[in-house]
XYZ file of C-alpha atoms in Angstrom:
645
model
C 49.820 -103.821 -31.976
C 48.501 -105.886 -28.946
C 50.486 -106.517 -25.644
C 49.656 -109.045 -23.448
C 51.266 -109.282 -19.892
C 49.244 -111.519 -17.647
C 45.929 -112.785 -17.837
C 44.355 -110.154 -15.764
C 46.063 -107.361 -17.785
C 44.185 -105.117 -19.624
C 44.168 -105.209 -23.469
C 45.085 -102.385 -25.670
C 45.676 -101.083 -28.858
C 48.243 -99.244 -30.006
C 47.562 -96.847 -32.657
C 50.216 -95.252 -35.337
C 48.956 -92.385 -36.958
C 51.557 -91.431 -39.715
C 50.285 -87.764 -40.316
C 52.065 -85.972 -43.131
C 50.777 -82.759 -44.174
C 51.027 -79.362 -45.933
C 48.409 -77.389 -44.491
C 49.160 -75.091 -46.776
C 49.764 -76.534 -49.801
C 47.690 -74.611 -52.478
C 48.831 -71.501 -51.782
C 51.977 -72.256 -53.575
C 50.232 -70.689 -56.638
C 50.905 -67.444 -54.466
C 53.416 -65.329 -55.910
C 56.729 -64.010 -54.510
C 56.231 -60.493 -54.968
C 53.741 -60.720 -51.833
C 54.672 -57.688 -49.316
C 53.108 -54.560 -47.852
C 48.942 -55.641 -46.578
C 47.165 -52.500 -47.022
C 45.246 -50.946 -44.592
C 41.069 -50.497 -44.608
C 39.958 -48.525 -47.746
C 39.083 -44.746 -47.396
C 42.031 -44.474 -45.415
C 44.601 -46.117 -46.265
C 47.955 -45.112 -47.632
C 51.809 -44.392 -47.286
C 52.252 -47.825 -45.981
C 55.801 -49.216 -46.552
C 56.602 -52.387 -48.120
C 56.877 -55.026 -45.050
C 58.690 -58.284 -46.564
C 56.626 -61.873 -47.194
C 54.424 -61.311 -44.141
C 52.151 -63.673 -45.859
C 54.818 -66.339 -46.372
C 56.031 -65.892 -42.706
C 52.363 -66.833 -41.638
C 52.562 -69.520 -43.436
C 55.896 -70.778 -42.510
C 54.830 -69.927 -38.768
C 51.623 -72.168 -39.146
C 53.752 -74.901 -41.136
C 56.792 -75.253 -38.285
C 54.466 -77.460 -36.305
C 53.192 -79.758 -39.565
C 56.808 -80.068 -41.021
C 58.018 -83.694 -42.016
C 56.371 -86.453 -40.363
C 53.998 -86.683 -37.324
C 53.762 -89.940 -35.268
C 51.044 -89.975 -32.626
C 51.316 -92.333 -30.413
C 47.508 -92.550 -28.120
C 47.125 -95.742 -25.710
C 43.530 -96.315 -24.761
C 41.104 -99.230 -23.991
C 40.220 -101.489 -26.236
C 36.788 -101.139 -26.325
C 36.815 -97.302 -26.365
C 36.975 -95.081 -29.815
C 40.384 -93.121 -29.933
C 40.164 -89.305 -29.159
C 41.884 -88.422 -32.127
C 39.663 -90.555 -34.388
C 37.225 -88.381 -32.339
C 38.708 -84.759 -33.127
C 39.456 -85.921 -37.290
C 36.282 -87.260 -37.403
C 34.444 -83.732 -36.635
C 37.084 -81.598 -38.589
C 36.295 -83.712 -41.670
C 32.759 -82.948 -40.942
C 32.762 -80.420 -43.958
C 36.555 -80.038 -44.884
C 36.385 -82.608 -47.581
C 34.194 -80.603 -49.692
C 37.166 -78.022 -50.667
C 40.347 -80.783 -50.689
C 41.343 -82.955 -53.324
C 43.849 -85.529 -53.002
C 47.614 -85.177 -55.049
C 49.015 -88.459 -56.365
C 50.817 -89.145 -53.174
C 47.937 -89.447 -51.171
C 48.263 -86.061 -49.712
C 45.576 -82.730 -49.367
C 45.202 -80.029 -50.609
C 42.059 -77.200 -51.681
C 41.003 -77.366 -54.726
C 41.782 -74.650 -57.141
C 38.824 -72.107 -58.332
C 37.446 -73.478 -61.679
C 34.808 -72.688 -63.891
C 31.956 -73.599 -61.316
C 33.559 -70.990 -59.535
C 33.410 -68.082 -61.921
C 30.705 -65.672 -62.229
C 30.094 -63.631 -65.327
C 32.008 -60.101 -65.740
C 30.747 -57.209 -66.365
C 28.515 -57.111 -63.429
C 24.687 -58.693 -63.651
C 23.106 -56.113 -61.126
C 21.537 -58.705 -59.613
C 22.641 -58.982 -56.402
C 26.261 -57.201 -54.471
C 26.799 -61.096 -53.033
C 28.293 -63.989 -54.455
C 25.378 -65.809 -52.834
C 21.820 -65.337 -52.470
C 22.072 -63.459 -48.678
C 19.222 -62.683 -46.066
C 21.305 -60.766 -44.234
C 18.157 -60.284 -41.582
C 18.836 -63.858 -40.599
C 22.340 -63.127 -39.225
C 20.565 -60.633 -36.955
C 20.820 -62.904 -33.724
C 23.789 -64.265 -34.795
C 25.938 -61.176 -35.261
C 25.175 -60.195 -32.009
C 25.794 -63.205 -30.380
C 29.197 -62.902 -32.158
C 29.877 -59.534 -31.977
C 29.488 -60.192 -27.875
C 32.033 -63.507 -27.507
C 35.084 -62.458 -25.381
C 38.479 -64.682 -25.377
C 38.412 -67.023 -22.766
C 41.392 -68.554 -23.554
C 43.085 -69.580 -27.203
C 42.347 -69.421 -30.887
C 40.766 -73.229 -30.477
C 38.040 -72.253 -27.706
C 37.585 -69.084 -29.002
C 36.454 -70.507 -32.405
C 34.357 -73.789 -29.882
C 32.276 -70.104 -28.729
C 31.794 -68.482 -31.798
C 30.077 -71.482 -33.315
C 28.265 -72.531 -30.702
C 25.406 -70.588 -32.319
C 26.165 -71.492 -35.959
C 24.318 -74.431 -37.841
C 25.943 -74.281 -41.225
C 29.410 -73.276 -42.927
C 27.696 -70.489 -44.167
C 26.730 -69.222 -40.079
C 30.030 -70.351 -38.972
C 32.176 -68.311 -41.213
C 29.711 -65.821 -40.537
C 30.194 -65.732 -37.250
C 34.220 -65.679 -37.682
C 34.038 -62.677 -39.854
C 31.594 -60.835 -37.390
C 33.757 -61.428 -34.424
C 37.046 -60.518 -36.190
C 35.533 -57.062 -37.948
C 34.300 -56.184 -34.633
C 37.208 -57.176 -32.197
C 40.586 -56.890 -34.200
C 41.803 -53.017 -34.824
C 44.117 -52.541 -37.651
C 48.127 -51.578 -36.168
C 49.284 -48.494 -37.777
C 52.678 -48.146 -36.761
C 53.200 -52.079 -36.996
C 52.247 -51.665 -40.823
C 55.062 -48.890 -41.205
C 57.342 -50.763 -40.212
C 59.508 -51.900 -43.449
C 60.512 -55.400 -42.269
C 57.957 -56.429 -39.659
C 57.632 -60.474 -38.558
C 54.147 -61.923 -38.923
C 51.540 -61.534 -36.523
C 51.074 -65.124 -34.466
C 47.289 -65.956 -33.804
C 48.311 -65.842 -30.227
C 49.545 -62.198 -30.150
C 46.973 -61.249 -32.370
C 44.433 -62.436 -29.922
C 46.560 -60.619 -27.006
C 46.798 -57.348 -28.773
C 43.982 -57.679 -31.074
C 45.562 -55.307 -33.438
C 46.977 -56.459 -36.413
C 47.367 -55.660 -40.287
C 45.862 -57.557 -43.651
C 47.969 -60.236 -43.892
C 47.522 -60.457 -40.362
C 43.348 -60.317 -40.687
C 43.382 -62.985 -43.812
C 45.396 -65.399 -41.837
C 44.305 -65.196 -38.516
C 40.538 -65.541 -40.511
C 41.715 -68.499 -42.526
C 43.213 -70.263 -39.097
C 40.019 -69.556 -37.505
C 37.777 -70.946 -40.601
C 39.773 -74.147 -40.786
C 39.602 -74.916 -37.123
C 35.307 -74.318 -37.061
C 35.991 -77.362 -40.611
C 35.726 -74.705 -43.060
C 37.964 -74.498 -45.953
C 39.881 -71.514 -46.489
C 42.538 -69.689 -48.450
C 44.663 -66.443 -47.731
C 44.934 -64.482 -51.427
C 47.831 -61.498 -51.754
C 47.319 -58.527 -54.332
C 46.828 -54.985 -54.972
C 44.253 -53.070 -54.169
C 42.747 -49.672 -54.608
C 42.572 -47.920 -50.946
C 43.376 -44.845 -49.265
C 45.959 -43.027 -51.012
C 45.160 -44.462 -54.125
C 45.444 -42.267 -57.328
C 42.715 -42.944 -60.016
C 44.557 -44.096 -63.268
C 47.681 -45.085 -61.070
C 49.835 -48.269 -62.085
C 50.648 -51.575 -59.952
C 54.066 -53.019 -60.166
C 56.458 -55.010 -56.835
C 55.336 -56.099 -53.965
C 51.704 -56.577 -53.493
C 50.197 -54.644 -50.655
C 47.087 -56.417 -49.056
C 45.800 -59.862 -48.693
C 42.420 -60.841 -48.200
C 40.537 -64.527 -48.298
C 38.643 -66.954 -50.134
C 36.324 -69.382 -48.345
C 34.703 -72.291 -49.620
C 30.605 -72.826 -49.174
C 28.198 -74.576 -50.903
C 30.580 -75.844 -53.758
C 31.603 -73.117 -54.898
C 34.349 -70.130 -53.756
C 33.430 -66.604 -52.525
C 35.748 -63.546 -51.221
C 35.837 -61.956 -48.230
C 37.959 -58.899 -46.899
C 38.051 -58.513 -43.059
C 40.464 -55.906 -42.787
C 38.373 -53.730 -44.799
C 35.073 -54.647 -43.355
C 36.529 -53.907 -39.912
C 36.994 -49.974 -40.133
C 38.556 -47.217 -41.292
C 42.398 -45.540 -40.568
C 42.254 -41.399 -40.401
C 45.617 -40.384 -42.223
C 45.878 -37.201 -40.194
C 45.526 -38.362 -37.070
C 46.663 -42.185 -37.893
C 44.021 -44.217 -35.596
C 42.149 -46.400 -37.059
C 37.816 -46.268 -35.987
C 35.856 -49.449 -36.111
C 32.995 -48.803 -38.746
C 31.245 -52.376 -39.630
C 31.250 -52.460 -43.745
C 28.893 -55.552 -44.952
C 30.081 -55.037 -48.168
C 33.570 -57.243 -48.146
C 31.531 -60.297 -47.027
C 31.070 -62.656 -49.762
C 30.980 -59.716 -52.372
C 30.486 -60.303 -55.352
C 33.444 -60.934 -57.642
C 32.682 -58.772 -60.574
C 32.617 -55.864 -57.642
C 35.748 -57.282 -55.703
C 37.837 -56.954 -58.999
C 37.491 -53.157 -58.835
C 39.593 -52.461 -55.851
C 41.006 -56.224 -55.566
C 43.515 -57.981 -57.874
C 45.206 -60.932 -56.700
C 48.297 -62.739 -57.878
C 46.543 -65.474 -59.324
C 44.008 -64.594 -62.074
C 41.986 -67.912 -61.069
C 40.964 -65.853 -57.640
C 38.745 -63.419 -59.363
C 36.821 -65.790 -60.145
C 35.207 -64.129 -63.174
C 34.579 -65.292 -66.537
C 36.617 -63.407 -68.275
C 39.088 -63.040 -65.814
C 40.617 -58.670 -66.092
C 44.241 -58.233 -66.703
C 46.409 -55.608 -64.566
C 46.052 -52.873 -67.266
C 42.207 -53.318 -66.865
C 42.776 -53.102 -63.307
C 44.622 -50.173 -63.327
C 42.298 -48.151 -65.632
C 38.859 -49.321 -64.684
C 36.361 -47.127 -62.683
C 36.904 -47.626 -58.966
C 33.800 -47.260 -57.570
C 33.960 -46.923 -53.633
C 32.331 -49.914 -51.373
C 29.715 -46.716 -50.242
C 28.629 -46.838 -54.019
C 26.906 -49.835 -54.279
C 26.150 -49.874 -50.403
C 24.270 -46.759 -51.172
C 22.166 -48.404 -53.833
C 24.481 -47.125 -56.849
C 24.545 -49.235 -60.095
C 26.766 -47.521 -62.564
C 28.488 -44.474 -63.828
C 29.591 -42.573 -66.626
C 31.815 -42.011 -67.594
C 33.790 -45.750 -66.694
C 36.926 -44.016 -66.860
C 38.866 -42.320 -63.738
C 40.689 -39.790 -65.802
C 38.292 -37.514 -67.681
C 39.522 -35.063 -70.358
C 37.094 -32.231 -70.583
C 35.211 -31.272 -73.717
C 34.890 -27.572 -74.914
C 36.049 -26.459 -70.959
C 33.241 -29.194 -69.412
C 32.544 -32.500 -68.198
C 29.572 -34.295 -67.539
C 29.164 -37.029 -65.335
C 26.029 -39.283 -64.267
C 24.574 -41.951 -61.850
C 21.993 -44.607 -62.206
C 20.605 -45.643 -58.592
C 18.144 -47.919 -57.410
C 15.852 -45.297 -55.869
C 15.748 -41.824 -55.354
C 19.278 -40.401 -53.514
C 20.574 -37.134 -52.523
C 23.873 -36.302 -53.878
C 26.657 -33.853 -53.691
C 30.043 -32.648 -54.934
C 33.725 -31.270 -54.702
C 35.584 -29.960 -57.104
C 39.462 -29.365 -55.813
C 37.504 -29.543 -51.844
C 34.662 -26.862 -53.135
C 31.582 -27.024 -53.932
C 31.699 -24.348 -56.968
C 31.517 -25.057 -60.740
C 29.184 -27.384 -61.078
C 25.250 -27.730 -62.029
C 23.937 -30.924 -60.090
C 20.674 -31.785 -61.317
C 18.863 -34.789 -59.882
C 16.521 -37.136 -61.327
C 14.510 -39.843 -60.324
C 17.019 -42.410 -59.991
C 20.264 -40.753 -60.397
C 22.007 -37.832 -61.065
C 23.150 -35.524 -63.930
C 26.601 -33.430 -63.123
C 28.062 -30.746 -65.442
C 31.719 -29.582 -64.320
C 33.293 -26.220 -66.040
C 36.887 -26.167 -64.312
C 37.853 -22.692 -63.933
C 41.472 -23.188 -64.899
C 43.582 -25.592 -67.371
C 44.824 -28.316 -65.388
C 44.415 -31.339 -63.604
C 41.407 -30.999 -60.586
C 40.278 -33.369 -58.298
C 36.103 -34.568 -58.684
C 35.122 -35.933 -55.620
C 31.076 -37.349 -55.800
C 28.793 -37.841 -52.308
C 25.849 -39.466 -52.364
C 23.295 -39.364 -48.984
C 21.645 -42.691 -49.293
C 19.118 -44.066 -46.846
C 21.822 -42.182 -43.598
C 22.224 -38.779 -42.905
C 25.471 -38.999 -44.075
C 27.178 -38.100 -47.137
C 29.583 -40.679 -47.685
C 32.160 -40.194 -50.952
C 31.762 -42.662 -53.705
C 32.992 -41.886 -56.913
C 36.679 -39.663 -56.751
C 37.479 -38.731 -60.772
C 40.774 -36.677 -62.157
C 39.314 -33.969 -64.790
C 42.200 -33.446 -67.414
C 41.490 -29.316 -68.337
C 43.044 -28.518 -71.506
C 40.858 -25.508 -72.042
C 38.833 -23.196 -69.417
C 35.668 -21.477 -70.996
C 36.365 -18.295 -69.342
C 32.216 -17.170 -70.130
C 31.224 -20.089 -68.249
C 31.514 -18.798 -64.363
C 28.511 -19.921 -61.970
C 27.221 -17.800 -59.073
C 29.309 -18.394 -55.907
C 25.868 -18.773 -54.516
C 24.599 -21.185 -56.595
C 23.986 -24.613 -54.540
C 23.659 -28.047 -55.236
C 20.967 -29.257 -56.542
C 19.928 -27.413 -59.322
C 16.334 -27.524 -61.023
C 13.502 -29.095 -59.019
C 13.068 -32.918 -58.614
C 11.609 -35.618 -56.628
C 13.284 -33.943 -53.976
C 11.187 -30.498 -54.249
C 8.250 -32.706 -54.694
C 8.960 -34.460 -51.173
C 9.262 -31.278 -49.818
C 5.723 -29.804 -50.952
C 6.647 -28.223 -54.685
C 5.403 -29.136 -57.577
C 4.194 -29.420 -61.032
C 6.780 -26.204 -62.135
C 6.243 -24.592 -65.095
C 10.207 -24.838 -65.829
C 11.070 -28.545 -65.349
C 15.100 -27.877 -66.134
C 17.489 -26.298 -64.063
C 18.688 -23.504 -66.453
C 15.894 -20.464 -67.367
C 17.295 -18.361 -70.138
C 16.120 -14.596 -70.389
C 16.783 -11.909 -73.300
C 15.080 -9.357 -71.608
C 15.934 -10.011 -68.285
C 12.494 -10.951 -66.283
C 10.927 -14.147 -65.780
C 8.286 -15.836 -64.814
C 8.409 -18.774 -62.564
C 5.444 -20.859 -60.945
C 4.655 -24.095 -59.268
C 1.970 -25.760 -56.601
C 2.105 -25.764 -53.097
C 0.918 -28.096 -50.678
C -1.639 -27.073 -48.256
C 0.613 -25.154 -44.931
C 3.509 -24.993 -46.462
C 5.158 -21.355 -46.535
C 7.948 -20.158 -49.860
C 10.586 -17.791 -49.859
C 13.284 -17.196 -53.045
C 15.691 -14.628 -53.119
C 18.286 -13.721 -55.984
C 21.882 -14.081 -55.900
C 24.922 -12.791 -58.481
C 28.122 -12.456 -57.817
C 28.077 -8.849 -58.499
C 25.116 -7.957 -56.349
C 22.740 -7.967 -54.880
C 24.057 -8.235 -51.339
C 22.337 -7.478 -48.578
C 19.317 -9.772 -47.799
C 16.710 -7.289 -48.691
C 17.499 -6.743 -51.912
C 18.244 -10.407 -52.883
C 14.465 -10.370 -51.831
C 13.548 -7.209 -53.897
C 14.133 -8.615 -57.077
C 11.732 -11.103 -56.577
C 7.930 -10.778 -56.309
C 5.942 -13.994 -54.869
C 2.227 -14.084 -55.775
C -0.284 -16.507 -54.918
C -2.596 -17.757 -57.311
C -5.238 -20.595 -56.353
C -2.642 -23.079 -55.211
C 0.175 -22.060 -57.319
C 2.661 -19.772 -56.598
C 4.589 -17.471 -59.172
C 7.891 -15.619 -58.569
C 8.135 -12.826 -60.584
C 12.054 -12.231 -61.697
C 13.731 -8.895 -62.296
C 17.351 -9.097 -62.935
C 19.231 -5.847 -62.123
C 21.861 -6.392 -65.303
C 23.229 -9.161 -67.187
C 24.373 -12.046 -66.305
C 24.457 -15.497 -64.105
C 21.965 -15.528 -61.427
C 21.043 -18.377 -58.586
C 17.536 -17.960 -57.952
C 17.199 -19.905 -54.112
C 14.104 -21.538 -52.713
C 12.825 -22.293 -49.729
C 10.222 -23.669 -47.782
C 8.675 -24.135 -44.439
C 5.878 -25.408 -42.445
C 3.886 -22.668 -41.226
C 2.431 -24.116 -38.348
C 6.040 -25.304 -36.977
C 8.876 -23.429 -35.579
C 12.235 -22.522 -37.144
C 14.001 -21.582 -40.402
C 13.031 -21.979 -44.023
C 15.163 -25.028 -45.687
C 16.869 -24.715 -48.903
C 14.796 -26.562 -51.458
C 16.720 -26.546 -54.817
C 17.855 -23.253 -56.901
C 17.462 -22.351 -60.746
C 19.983 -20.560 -62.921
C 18.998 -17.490 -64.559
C 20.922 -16.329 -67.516
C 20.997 -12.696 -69.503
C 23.340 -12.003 -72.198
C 21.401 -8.434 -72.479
C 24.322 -5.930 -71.846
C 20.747 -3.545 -71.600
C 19.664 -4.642 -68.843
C 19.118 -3.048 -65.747
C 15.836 -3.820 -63.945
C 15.018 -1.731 -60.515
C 13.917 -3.647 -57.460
C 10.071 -4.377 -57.017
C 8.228 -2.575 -54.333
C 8.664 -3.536 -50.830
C 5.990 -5.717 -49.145
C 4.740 -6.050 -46.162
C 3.119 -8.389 -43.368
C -0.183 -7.385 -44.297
C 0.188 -8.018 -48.039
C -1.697 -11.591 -48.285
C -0.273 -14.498 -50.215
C -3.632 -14.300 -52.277
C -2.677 -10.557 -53.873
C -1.575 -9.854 -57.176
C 0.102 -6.534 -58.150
C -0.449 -5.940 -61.934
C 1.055 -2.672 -61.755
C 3.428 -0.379 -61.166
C 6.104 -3.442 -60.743
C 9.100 -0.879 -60.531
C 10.079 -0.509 -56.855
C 11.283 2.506 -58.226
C 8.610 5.576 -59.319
C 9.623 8.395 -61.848
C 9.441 12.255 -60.538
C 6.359 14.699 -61.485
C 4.632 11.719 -63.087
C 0.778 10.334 -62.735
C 1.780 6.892 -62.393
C -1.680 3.831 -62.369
C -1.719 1.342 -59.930
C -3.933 -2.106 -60.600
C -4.101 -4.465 -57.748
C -6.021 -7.274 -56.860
C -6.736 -7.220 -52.956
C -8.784 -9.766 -50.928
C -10.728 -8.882 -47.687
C -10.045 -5.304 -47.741
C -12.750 -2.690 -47.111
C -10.850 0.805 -49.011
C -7.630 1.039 -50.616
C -5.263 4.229 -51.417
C -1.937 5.147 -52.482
C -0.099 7.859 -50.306
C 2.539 10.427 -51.341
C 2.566 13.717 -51.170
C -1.183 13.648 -51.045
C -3.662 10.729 -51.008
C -5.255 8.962 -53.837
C -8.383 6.353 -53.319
C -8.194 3.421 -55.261
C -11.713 1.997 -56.830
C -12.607 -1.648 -56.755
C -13.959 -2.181 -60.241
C -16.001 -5.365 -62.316
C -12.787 -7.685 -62.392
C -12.345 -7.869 -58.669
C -9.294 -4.919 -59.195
C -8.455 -2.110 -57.456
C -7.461 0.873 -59.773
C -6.834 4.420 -59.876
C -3.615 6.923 -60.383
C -1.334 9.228 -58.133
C 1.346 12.112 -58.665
C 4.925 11.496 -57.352
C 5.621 15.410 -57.488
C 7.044 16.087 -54.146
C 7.532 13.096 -52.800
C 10.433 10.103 -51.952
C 8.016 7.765 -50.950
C 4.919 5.973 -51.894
C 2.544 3.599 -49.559
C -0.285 1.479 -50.791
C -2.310 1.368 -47.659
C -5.466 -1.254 -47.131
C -8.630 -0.653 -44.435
C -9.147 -4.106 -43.421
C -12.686 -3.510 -41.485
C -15.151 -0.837 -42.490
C -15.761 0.033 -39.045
C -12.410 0.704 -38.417
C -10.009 4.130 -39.196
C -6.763 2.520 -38.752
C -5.073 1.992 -42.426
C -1.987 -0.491 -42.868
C 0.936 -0.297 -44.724
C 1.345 -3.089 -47.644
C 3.378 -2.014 -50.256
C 5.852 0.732 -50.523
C 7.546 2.482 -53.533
C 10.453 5.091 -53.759
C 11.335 8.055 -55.716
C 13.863 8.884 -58.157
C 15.134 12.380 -56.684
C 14.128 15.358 -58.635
């Protein structure tokens, strides 16, 4: 329209802009059972059902598009309209993800087949994308660091001031909301809370899911990018392994459109974690809800709409509810798969066994019913082997840790064990720690090529043998444990006798009667201060009701790693009787073996040092070594007792 008033007026247009729109439009597919957002995973639980919080976004977000719009902008004639301006840069890269009805109208396309990726998981990569994540480096912290300034618009202006693609700009969202919005505890208890407005979300910056996914889907559709706000269940904190879904759905996470195709993200859960106990919620960044992977989504996220997965085949709820949930710390800790797939395990003859294929070597741990008791975890080169003998009939609790590249143990695997029969002959050592056997683990830490590569030694006469190599400056010590004794430290020392050969060392293994035994190493570097470190342990087992092995003799400072003792390997010495001794000693100028009276030993062909004594009369017996000829002073190396008369 064109109004003229004299001939020096000044010409302008006047532009109608009939703007009708439902911003919202293709979340109609959402269903009405949408309630209760659930809180970060690991943590979350006893949360209420809260109403339609995700419909009361929406309807808050659609009260200023309802009906029809008529802007009314006077400018110059030869100047381009400001709101041509503004739609011209938010078509920029909207179009991509709209499609138009038959009335002329918007809305985001639906996930299709272009969409889907295959199911089961490919292993090939825990994105939906291919993902460098070392090129968000300056751009996560350039996010994580924008404060609000003002509202959601300049706010969003910041954040993408650093962005050059969708891809960096809903990057750059999802860093700035996980690291800036906590999750509201008591605002998710309540049972009929109103929706959080992007305003007093920004003013608070505490919110709850359906809070995150729309304030994230606001913020992704002012930087251009499409984006769509997806209810559901979802398999958090307080979740029971085998449990069923049915009502109101508790969380709500997004979809966001890039590069033709759909991809998930989940920014409540990537934010942090809520302690149940103490009910505060930490921030603890978790990369692993960006742009996941759908075939791992589906395991602890099932939305109303099967089309959302975006798998080929899409899983029902019954697969859902029975399939494995394997925690977000699983894969992030280089996990590929378990077995069994199942959450509820029934045991098998009193035991279950239960394994994990990894991407590299990982130190792992376990819990049954919060102990760590009743279990043999071997490791292996990539992976783990568990056996699990529940001490009662029942239902227990299996809770799995894995170490990872951290010093953390972080859960990742949380079973049920159905017990419908204990094995009552089947108890472990109290002592016996995780893991069992040696592995790539003992290797790292200076052990290797054993002569028993499997965790368990079996024994029918009660002694063993066990031997390995030692790196160059690196110090053993093993000591026995049973739950019936030995107790004190000594004597879990005295059934064990170290000997050095070459570069091998050998533990000779007396059991004192029958029975389950946790044979404990340890190492240490000699040249470097403090305690020996638990290595890995073996289980010895002796069915021999016969036996009853005495303790070997004490040693002392002086007796070298490089001895051997061939005999007498009883600690203890019969009464009255000429009992031989056989040693092999190194740098020694005399040997002798005092009791009541003193016996020389002889050094004969084989290197050896041999020769006899009488116990008559005495309670004690001392090897004793002369180190330097030109010295008189003996020491002590090896001492015996005495039955009593």
């Amino acid at each position: 329209m064109e109004l003229k008033k004299d001939s020096n007026a000044v010409s302008i247009d006047m532009l109608l802009i009939v703007h009708s729109e439902k911003r919202h439009a293709a979340q109609g597919a959402h269903s009405d059972r949408q309630a209760d957002p659930g809180a970060p995973p690991q943590r979350r639980g006893g949360l209420q059902g809260v109403g339609n919080g995700i419909r009361r976004w929406q309807k808050l977000e659609r009260n200023d598009l309802r009906g029809t719009q008529l802007t009314v902008e006077v400018h110059p004639q030869d100047a381009m309209p400001q709101l041509l301006k503004k739609f011209s840069l938010a078509k920029r890269t909207y179009v991509q993800g709209l499609q138009g009805d038959k009335n002329g109208n918007t809305r985001a396309r639906q996930p299709g087949g272009k969409d889907a990726h295959a199911y089961p998981w490919d292993r090939s990569s825990l994105k939906s994308m291919p993902l460098d994540l070392r090129q968000f480096e300056k751009l996560d912290t350039y996010a994580s660091q924008v404060t609000v300034k003002s509202g959601l618009d300049a706010l969003v202006s910041d954040l993408v001031q650093e962005a050059h693609s969708d891809l960096e700009r809903v990057r750059a969202i999802w860093i700035w909301i996980c690291h800036h919005i906590e999750y509201d505890i008591e605002a998710a208890q309540e049972k009929d809370r109103q929706a959080f407005k992007p305003t007093t979300i920004l003013q608070t910056q505490k919110t709850n899911c359906d809070g995150y996914a729309g304030l994230f889907e606001r913020m992704c559709r002012i930087a251009g990018v499409q984006c769509m706000t997806v209810p559901g269940y979802s398999k958090g904190f307080g979740y029971q392994p085998g449990q069923s879904f049915s009502g109101e759905f508790d969380h709500a996470w997004n979809a966001v459109f890039l590069e033709g195709r759909w991809h998930l993200v989940d920014s409540t859960w990537g934010s942090g974690l809520v302690d149940s106990t103490t009910s505060k919620f930490t921030f603890l960044y978790n990369e692993f809800y960006f742009l996941t992977h759908p075939a791992l989504f589906i395991e602890d996220h099932f939305p109303d709409n099967k089309n959302w997965q975006l798998l080929k085949p899409p899983q029902s709820l019954r697969q859902f509810e029975n399939n494995m949930y394997h925690k977000s710390e699983f894969y992030n800790k280089g996990m590929l798969s378990a077995h069994p797939q199942t959450s509820i395990i029934k045991t098998v003859n009193g035991k279950v066994t239960v394994t994990i294929e990894s991407c590299a070597p990982t130190l792992f741990m376990f819990m049954l019913n919060g102990k760590q008791e009743h279990g043999l975890l071997s490791l292996r080169k990539n992976g783990m082997k568990l056996d699990v003998y529940p001490p009662t009939v029942g239902t227990h609790k299996l809770q799995i840790f894995a170490k990872g590249n951290s010093e953390i143990y972080s859960s990742v695997l949380e079973y049920t064990l159905k017990c419908h029969y204990a094995d009552i002959d089947v108890r472990l050592p109290a002592e016996l720690h995780q893991p069992v056997g040696p592995s790539w683990f003992s290797e790292q830490m200076g052990i290797t090529k054993p002569s028993h590569p499997e965790p368990v030694i079996y024994t029918s006469d009660g002694r063993c043998s066990v031997s390995f190599s030692v790196e160059e400056g690196i110090s053993v010590l093993a000591s026995l444990h049973g739950d019936d004794g030995p107790v004190t430290e000594e004597t879990q020392r005295r059934y064990i006798f170290q000997l050095q050969r070459e570069k091998r060392t050998e533990l000779k293994v007396q059991l004192p009667h029958a029975g389950k035994f946790a044979l404990k190493i340890f190492v240490k570097k000699r040249q470097e201060p403090g305690n020996y470190v638990f290595v890995f342990n073996y289980l010895l087992c002796c069915t021999n009701s016969k036996v009853n092995w005495p303790v070997f003799p004490e040693s002392f400072g002086n007796w070298g790693q490089d001895n051997e003792l061939l005999e007498p390997l009883s600690g203890v010495l019969p009464a009255n009787h000429n009992v031989p001794f056989k040693l092999k000693l190194h740098g020694v100028a005399k040997a002798l073996v005092k009791g009541q009276d003193t016996w020389p030993l002889t050094l004969n062909r084989e290197g050896y040092w041999e020769g006899s004594c009488n116990t008559a009369g005495c309670q004690e017996v001392y090897v004793m070594v002369l180190e330097n000829a030109n010295h008189n002073f003996y020491s002590y190396i090896l001492k015996y007792k005495v039955n009593a008369q």
